[in-house]
PDB file of C-alpha atoms in Angstrom:
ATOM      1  CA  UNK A 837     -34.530-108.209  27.860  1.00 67.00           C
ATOM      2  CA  UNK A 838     -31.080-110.132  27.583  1.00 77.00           C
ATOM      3  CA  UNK A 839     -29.107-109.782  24.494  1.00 73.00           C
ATOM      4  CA  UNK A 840     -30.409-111.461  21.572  1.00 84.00           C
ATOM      5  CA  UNK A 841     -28.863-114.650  19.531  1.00 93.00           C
ATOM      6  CA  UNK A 842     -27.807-113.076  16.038  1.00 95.00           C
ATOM      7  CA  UNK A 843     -30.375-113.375  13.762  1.00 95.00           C
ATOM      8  CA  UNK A 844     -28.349-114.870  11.423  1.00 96.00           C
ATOM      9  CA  UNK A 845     -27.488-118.083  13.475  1.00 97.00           C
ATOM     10  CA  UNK A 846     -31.590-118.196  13.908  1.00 97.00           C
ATOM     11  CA  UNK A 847     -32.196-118.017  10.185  1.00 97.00           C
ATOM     12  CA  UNK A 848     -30.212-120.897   9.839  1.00 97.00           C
ATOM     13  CA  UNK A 849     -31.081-123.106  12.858  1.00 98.00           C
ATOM     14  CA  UNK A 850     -34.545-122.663  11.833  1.00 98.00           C
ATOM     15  CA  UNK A 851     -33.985-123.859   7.856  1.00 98.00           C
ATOM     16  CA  UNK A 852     -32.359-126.508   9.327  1.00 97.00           C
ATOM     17  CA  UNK A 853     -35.025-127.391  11.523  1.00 98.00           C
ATOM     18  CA  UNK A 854     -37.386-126.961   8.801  1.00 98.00           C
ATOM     19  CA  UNK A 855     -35.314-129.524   6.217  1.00 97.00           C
ATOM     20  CA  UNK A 856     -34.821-132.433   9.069  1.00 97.00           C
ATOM     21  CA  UNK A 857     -38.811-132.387   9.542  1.00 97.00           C
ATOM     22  CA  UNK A 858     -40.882-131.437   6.482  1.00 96.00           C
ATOM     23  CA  UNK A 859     -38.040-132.941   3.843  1.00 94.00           C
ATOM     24  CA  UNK A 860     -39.449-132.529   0.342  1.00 92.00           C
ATOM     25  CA  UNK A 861     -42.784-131.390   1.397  1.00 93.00           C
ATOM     26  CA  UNK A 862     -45.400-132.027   4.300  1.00 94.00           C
ATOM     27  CA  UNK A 863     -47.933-134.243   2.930  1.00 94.00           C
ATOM     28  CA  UNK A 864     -50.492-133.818   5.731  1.00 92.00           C
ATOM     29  CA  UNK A 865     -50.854-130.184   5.281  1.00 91.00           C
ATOM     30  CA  UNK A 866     -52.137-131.124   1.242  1.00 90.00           C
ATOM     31  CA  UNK A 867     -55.580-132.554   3.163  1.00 91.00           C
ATOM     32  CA  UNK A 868     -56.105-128.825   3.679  1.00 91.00           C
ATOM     33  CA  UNK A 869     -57.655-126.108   1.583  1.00 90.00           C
ATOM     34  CA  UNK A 870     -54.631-123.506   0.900  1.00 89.00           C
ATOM     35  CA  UNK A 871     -56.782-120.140   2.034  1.00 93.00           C
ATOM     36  CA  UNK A 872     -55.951-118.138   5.025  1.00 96.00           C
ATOM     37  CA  UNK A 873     -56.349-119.631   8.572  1.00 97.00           C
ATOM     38  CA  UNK A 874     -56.081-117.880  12.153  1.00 98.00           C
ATOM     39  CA  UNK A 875     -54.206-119.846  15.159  1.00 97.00           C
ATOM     40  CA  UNK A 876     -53.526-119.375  18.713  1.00 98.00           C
ATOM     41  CA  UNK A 877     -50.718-119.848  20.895  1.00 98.00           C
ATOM     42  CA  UNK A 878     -52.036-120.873  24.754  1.00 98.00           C
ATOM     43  CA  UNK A 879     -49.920-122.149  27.353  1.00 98.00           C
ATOM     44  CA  UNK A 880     -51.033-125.366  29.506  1.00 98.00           C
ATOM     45  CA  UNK A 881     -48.675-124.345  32.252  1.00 98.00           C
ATOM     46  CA  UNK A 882     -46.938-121.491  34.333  1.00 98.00           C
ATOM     47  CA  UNK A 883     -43.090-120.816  33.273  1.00 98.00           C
ATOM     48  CA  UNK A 884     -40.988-118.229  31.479  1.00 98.00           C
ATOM     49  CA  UNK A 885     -41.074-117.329  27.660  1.00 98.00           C
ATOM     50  CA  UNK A 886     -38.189-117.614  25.713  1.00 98.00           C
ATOM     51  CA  UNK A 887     -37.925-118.201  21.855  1.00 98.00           C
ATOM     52  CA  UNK A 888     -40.256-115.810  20.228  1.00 98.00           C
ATOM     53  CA  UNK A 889     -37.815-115.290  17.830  1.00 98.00           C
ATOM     54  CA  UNK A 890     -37.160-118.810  16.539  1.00 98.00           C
ATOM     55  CA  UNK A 891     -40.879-119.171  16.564  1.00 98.00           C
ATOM     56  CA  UNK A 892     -41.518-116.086  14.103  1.00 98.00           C
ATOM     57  CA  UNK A 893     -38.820-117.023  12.473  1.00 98.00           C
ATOM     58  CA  UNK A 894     -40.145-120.412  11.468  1.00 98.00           C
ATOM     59  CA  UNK A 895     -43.499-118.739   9.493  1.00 98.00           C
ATOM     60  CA  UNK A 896     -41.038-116.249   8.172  1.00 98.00           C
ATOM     61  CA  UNK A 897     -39.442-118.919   5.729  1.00 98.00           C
ATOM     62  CA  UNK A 898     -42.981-120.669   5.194  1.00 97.00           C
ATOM     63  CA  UNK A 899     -45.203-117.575   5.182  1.00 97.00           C
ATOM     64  CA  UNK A 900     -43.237-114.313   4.531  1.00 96.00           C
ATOM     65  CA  UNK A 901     -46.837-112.359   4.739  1.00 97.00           C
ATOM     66  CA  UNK A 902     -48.038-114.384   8.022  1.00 97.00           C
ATOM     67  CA  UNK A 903     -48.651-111.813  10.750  1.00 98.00           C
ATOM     68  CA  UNK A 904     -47.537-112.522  14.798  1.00 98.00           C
ATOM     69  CA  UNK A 905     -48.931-110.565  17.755  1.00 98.00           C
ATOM     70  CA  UNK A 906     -47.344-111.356  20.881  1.00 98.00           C
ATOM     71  CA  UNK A 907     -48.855-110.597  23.855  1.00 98.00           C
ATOM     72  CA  UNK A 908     -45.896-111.808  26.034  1.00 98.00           C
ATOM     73  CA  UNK A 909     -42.130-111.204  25.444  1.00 97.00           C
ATOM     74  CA  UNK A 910     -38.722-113.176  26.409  1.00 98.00           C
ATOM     75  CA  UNK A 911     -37.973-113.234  29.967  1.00 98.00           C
ATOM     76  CA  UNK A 912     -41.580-112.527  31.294  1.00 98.00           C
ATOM     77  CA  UNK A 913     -43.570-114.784  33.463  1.00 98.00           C
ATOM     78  CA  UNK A 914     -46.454-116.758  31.833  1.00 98.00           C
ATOM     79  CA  UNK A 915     -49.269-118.254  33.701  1.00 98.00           C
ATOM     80  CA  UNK A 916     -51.214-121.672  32.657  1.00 98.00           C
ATOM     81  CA  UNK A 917     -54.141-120.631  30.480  1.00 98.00           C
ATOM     82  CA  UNK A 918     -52.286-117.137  28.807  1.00 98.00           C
ATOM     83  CA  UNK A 919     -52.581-116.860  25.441  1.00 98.00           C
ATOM     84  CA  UNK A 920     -49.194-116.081  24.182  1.00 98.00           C
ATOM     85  CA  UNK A 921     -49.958-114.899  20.219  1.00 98.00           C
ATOM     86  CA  UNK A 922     -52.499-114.874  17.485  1.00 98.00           C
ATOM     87  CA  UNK A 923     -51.175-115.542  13.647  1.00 98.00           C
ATOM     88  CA  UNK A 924     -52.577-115.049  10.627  1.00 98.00           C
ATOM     89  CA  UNK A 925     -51.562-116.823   7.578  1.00 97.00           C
ATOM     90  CA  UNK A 926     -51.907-119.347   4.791  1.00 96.00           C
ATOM     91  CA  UNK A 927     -53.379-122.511   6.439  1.00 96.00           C
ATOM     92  CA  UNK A 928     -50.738-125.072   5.124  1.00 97.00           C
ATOM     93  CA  UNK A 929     -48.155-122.762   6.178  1.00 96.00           C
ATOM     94  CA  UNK A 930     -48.965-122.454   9.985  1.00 97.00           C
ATOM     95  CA  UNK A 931     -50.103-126.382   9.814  1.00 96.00           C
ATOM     96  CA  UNK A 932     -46.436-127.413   8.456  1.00 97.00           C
ATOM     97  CA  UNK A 933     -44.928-124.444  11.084  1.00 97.00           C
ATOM     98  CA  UNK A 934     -46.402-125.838  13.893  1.00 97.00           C
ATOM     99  CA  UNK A 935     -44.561-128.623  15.284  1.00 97.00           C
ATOM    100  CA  UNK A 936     -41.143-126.976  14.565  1.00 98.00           C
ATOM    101  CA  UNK A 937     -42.072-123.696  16.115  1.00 98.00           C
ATOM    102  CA  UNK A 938     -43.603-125.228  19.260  1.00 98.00           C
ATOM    103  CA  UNK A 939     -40.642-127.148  19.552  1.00 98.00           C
ATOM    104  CA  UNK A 940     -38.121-124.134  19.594  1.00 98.00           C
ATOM    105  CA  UNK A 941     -40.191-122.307  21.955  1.00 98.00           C
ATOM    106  CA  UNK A 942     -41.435-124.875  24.289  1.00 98.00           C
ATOM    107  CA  UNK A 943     -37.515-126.037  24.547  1.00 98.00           C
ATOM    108  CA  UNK A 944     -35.659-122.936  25.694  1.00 98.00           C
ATOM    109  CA  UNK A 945     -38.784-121.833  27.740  1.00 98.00           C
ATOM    110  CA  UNK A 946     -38.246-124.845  29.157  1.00 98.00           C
ATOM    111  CA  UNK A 947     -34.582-123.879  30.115  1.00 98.00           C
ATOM    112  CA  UNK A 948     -35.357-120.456  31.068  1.00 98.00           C
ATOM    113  CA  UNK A 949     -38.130-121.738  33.768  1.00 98.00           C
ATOM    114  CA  UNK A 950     -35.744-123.774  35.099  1.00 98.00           C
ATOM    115  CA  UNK A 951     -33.616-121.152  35.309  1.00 98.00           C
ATOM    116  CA  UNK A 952     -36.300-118.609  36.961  1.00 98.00           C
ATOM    117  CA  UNK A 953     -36.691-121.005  39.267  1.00 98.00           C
ATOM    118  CA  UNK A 954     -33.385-121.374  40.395  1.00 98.00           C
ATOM    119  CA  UNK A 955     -32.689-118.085  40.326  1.00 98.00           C
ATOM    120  CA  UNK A 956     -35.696-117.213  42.577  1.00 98.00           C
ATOM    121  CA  UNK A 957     -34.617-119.836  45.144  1.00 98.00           C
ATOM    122  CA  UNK A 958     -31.275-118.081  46.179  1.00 98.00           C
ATOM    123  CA  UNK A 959     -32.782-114.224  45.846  1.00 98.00           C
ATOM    124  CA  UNK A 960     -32.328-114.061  49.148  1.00 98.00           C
ATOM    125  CA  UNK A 961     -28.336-114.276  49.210  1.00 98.00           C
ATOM    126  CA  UNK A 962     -25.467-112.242  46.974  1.00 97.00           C
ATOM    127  CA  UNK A 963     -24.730-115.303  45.199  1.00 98.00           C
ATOM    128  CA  UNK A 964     -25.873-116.145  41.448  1.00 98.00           C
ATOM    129  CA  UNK A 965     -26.335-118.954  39.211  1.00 98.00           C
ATOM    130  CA  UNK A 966     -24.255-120.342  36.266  1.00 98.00           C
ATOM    131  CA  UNK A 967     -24.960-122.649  33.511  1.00 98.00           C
ATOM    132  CA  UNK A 968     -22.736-124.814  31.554  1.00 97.00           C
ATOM    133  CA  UNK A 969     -21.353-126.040  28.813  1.00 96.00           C
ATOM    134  CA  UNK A 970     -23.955-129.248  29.253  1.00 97.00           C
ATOM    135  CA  UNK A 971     -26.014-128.071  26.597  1.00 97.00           C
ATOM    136  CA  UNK A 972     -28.238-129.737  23.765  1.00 95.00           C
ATOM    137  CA  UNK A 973     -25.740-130.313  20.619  1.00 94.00           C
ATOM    138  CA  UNK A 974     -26.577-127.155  18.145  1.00 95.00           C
ATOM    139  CA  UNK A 975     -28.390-125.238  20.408  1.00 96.00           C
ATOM    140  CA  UNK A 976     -25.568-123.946  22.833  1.00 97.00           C
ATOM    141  CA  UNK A 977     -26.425-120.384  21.919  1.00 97.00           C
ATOM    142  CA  UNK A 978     -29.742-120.265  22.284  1.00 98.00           C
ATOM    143  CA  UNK A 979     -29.658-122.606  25.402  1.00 98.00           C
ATOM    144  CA  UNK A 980     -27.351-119.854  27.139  1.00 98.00           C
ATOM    145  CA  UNK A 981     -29.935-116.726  26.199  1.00 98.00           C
ATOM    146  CA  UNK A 982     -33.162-118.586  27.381  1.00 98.00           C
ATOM    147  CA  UNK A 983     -30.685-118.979  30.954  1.00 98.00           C
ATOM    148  CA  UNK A 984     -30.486-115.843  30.735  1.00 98.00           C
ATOM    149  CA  UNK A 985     -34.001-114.982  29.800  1.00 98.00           C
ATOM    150  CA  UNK A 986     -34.613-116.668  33.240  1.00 98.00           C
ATOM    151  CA  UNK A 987     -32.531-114.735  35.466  1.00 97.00           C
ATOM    152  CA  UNK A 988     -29.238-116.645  35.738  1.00 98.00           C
ATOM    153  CA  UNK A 989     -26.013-115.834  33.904  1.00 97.00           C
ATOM    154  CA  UNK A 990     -23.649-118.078  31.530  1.00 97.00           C
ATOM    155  CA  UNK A 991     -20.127-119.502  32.647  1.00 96.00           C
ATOM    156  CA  UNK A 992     -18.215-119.680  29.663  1.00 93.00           C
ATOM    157  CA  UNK A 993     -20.153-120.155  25.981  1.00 94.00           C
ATOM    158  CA  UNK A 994     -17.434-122.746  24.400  1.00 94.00           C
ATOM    159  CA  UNK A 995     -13.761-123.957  25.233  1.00 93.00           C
ATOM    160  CA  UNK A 996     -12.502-120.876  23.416  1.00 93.00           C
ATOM    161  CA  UNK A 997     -13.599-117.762  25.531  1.00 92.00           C
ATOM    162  CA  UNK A 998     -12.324-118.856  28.728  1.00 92.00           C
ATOM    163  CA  UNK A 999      -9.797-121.231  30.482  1.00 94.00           C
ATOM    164  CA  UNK A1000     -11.220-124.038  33.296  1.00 95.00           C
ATOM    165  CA  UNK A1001      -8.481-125.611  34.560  1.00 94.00           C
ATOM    166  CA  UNK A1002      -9.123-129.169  35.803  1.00 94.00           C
ATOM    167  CA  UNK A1003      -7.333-132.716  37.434  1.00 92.00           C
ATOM    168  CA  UNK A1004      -6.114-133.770  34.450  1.00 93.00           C
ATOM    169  CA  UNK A1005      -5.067-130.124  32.938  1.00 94.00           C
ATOM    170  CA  UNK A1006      -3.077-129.926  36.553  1.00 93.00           C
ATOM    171  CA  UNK A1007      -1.113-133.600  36.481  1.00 93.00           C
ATOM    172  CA  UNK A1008      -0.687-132.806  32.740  1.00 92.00           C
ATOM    173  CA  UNK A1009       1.302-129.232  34.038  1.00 91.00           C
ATOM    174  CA  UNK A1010       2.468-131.112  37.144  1.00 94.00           C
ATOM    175  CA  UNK A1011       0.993-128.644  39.466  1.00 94.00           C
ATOM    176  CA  UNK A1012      -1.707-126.543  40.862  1.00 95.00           C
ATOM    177  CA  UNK A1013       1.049-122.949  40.594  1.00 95.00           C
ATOM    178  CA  UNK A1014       2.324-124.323  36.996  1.00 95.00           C
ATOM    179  CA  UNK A1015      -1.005-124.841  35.574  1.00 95.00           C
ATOM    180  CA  UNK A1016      -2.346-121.247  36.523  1.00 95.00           C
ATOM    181  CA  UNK A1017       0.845-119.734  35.221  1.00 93.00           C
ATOM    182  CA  UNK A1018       0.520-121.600  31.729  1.00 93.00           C
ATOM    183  CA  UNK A1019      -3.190-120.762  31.990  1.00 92.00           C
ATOM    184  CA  UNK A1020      -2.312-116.719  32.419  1.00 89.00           C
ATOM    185  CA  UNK A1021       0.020-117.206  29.503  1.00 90.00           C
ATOM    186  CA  UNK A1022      -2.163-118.458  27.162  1.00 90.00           C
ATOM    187  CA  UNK A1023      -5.297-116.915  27.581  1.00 86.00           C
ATOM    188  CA  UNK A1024      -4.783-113.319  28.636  1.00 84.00           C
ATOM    189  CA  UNK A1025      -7.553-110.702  29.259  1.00 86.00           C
ATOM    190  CA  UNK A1026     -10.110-113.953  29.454  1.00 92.00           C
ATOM    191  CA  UNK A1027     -11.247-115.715  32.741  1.00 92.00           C
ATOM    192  CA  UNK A1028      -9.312-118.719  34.244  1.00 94.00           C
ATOM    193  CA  UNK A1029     -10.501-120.477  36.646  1.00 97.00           C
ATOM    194  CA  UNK A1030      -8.915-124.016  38.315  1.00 97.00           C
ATOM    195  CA  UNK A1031     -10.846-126.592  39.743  1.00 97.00           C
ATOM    196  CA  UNK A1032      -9.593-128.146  43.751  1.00 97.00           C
ATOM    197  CA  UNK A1033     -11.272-131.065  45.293  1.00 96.00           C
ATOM    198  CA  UNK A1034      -9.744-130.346  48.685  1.00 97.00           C
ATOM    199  CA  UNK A1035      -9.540-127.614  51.425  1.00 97.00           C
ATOM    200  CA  UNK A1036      -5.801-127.970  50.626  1.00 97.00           C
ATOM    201  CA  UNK A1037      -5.906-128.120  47.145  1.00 97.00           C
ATOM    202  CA  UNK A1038      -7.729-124.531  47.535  1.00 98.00           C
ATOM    203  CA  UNK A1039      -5.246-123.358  49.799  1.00 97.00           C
ATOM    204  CA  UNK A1040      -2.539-124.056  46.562  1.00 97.00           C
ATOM    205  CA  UNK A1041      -4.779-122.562  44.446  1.00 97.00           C
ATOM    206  CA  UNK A1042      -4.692-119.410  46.233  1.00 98.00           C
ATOM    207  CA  UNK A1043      -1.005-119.069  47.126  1.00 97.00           C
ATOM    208  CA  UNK A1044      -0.716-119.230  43.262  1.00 96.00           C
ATOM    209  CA  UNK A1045      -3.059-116.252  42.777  1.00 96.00           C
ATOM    210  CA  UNK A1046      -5.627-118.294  41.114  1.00 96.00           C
ATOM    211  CA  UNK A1047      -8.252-115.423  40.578  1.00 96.00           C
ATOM    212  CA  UNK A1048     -11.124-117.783  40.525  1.00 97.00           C
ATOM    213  CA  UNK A1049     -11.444-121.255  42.053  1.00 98.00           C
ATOM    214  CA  UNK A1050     -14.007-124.018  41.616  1.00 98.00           C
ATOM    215  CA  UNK A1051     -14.875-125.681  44.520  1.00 98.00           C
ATOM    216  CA  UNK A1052     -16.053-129.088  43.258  1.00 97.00           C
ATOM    217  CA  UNK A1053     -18.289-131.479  45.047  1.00 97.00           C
ATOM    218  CA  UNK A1054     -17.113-129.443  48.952  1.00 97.00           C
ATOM    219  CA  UNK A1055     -20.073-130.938  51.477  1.00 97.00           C
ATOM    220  CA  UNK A1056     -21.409-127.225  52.711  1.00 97.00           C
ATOM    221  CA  UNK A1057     -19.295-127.140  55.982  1.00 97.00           C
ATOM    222  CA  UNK A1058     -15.904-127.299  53.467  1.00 98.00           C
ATOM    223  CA  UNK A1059     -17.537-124.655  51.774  1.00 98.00           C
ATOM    224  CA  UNK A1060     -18.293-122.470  54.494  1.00 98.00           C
ATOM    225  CA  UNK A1061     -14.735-123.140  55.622  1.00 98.00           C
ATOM    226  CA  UNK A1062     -13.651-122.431  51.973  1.00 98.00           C
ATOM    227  CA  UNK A1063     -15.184-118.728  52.334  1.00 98.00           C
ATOM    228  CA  UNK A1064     -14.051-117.881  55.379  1.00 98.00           C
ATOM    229  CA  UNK A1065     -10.213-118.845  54.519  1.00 97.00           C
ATOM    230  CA  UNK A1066     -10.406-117.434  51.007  1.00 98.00           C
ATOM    231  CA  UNK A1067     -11.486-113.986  52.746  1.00 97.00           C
ATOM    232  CA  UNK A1068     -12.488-112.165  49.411  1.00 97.00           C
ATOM    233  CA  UNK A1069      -9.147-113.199  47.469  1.00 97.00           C
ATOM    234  CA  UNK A1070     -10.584-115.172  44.708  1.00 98.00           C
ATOM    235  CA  UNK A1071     -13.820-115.557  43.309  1.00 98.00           C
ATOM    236  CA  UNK A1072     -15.616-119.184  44.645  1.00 98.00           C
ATOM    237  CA  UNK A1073     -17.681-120.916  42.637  1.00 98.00           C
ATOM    238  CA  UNK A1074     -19.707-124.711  44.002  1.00 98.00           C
ATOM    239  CA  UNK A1075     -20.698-127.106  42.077  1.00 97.00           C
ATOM    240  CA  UNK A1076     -21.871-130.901  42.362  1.00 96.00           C
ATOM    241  CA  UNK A1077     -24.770-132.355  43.976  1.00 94.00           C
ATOM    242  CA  UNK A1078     -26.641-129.088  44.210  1.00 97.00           C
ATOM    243  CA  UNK A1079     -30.742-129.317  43.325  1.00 97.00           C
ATOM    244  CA  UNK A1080     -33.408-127.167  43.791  1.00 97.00           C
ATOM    245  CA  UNK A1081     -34.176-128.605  47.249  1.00 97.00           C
ATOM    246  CA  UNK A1082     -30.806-127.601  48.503  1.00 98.00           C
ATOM    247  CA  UNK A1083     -29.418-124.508  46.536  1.00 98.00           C
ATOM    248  CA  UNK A1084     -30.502-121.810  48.547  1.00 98.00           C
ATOM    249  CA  UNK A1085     -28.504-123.540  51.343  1.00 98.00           C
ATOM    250  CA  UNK A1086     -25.221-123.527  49.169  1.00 98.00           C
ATOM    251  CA  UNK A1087     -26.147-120.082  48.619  1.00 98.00           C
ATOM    252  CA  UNK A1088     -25.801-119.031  52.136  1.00 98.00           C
ATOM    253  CA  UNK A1089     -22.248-120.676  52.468  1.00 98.00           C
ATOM    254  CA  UNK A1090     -21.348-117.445  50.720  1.00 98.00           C
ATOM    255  CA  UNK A1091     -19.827-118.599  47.570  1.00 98.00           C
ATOM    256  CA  UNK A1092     -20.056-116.423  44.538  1.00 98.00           C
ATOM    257  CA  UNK A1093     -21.626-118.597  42.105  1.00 98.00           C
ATOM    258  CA  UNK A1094     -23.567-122.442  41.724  1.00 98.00           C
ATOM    259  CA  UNK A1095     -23.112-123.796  38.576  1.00 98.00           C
ATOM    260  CA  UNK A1096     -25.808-126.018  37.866  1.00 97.00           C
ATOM    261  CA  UNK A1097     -25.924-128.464  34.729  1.00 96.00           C
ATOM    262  CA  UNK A1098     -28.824-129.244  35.007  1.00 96.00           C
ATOM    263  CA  UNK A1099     -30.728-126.131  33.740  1.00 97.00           C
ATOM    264  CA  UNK A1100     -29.593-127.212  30.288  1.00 97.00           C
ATOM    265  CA  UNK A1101     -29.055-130.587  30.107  1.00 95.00           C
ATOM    266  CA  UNK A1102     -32.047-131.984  32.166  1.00 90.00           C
ATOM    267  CA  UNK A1103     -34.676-130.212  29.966  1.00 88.00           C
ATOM    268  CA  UNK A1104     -38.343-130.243  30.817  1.00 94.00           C
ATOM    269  CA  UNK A1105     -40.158-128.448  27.511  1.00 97.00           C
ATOM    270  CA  UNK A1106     -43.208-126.068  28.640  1.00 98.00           C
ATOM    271  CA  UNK A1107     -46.770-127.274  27.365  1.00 98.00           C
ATOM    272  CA  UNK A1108     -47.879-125.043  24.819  1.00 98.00           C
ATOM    273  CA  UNK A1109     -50.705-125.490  22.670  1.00 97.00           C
ATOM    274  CA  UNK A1110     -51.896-124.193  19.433  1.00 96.00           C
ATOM    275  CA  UNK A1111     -54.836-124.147  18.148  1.00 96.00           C
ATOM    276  CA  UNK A1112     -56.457-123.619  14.176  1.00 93.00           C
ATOM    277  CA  UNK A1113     -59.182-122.432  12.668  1.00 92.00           C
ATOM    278  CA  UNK A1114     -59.969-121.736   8.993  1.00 90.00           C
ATOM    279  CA  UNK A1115     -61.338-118.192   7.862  1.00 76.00           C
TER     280      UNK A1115
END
């Protein structure tokens, strides 16, 4: 399983969850009796799991004597029809849990299918996926484990662990050689990477010693020409204009990585379904 989100940053996206959608009390939940109640977790569709801890963690601060039982874990395949846990509880609890803990795990299972899917299209080649930093606001990193959970790996989490280097950085620092330079200077022992538009530009980039180079919006022959001149120097990286109908093609250019934004920003949420009864 990938590395986990720390458990305090889930304790507190969840009470914040919580506040924005039951506010000073969920009124709905007062129609029912307040004795114990059974539910179960189904899913409608095929995909990836991913957020079984933001789930728990959302009849944790309702519930602290509810009781979970997965039956699937993060990062495992799910089929349409699987019934992903049973809880036990107090009924208003799991009523007032229900839309916020659907919504956390339907979200970055979501992401992580997308992922999966992505991931499985290239298996065939060496090269491997990357996210971005085109996440939903607040949920960067949970976004970037659920990518995970689905078989890709992360670029860089924020602007602060790593250095992209881009047009405007470059005109700003007046050239390709200057800005890597600057960029070694400032952020030693953490990646740097420049962006190039052109053939030439990447032949700048690697007279510099740029140690890895995003190739931005190259048609596939530029790539393919890209690999071949860069001859193992750098690391390559495409991006722009690649889908799931075309990826394993970039793939086979040879390039290191595909960064694909759309994993995380172009969310479709799983269907999940849960389902009461009282005891």
């Amino acid at each position: 399983m990938p590395s986990a989100v720390p458990s305090a940053l889930i304790t507190a996206q969840v009470r914040g969850a919580l506040d924005e959608d039951v506010g000073g009390g969920d009124l709905t939940a007062l129609l029912v009796p307040e004795g114990p109640a059974h539910a179960v977790l189904s899913t409608r569709e095929d995909g990836v799991l991913c957020g079984c801890a933001w789930f728990d963690e959302v009849f944790a601060q309702l519930d602290p004597d509810a009781r979970i039982s997965w039956r699937a874990r993060d990062g495992e395949r799910i089929a349409a029809g699987m019934v992903l846990c049973e809880l036990d509880g107090r009924a208003r609890a799991l009523l007032t849990g229900e839309r916020t803990a659907i919504n956390f795990l339907q979200t970055l299972s979501g992401t992580a299918t997308l992922a999966r899917r992505y991931a499985d299209a290239i298996a065939h080649t060496r090269a491997q996926i990357l996210d971005t930093r085109k996440t939903l606001p607040g949920l960067r990193l949970a976004q970037k484990y659920a990518v995970r959970c689905g078989g890709c790996m992360n670029h860089r989490i924020g602007l602060y662990d790593g250095v992209l280097i881009k047009e405007n950085h470059i005109a700003a620092a007046g050239s390709i050689a200057q800005a890597i330079a600057h960029a070694a200077n400032i952020a030693a022992g953490r990646m740097v990477e420049i962006e190039v538009e052109t053939l030439a530009e990447l032949e700048e980039a690697l007279a510099a010693g740029a140690p890895r180079i995003l190739l931005d919006n190259f048609a596939l022959e530029d790539l393919e020409a890209a690999v071949q001149y860069n001859a193992g120097r750098a690391l390559l990286e495409a991006s722009g204009g690649i889908t799931l109908a075309n990826v394993g093609r970039y793939a086979e250019t040879g390039v290191d990585f595909l960064s694909i934004g759309e994993i995380t920003k172009s969310l479709r949420a799983l269907d999940l379904s849960l389902r009461f009864s009282l005891l």
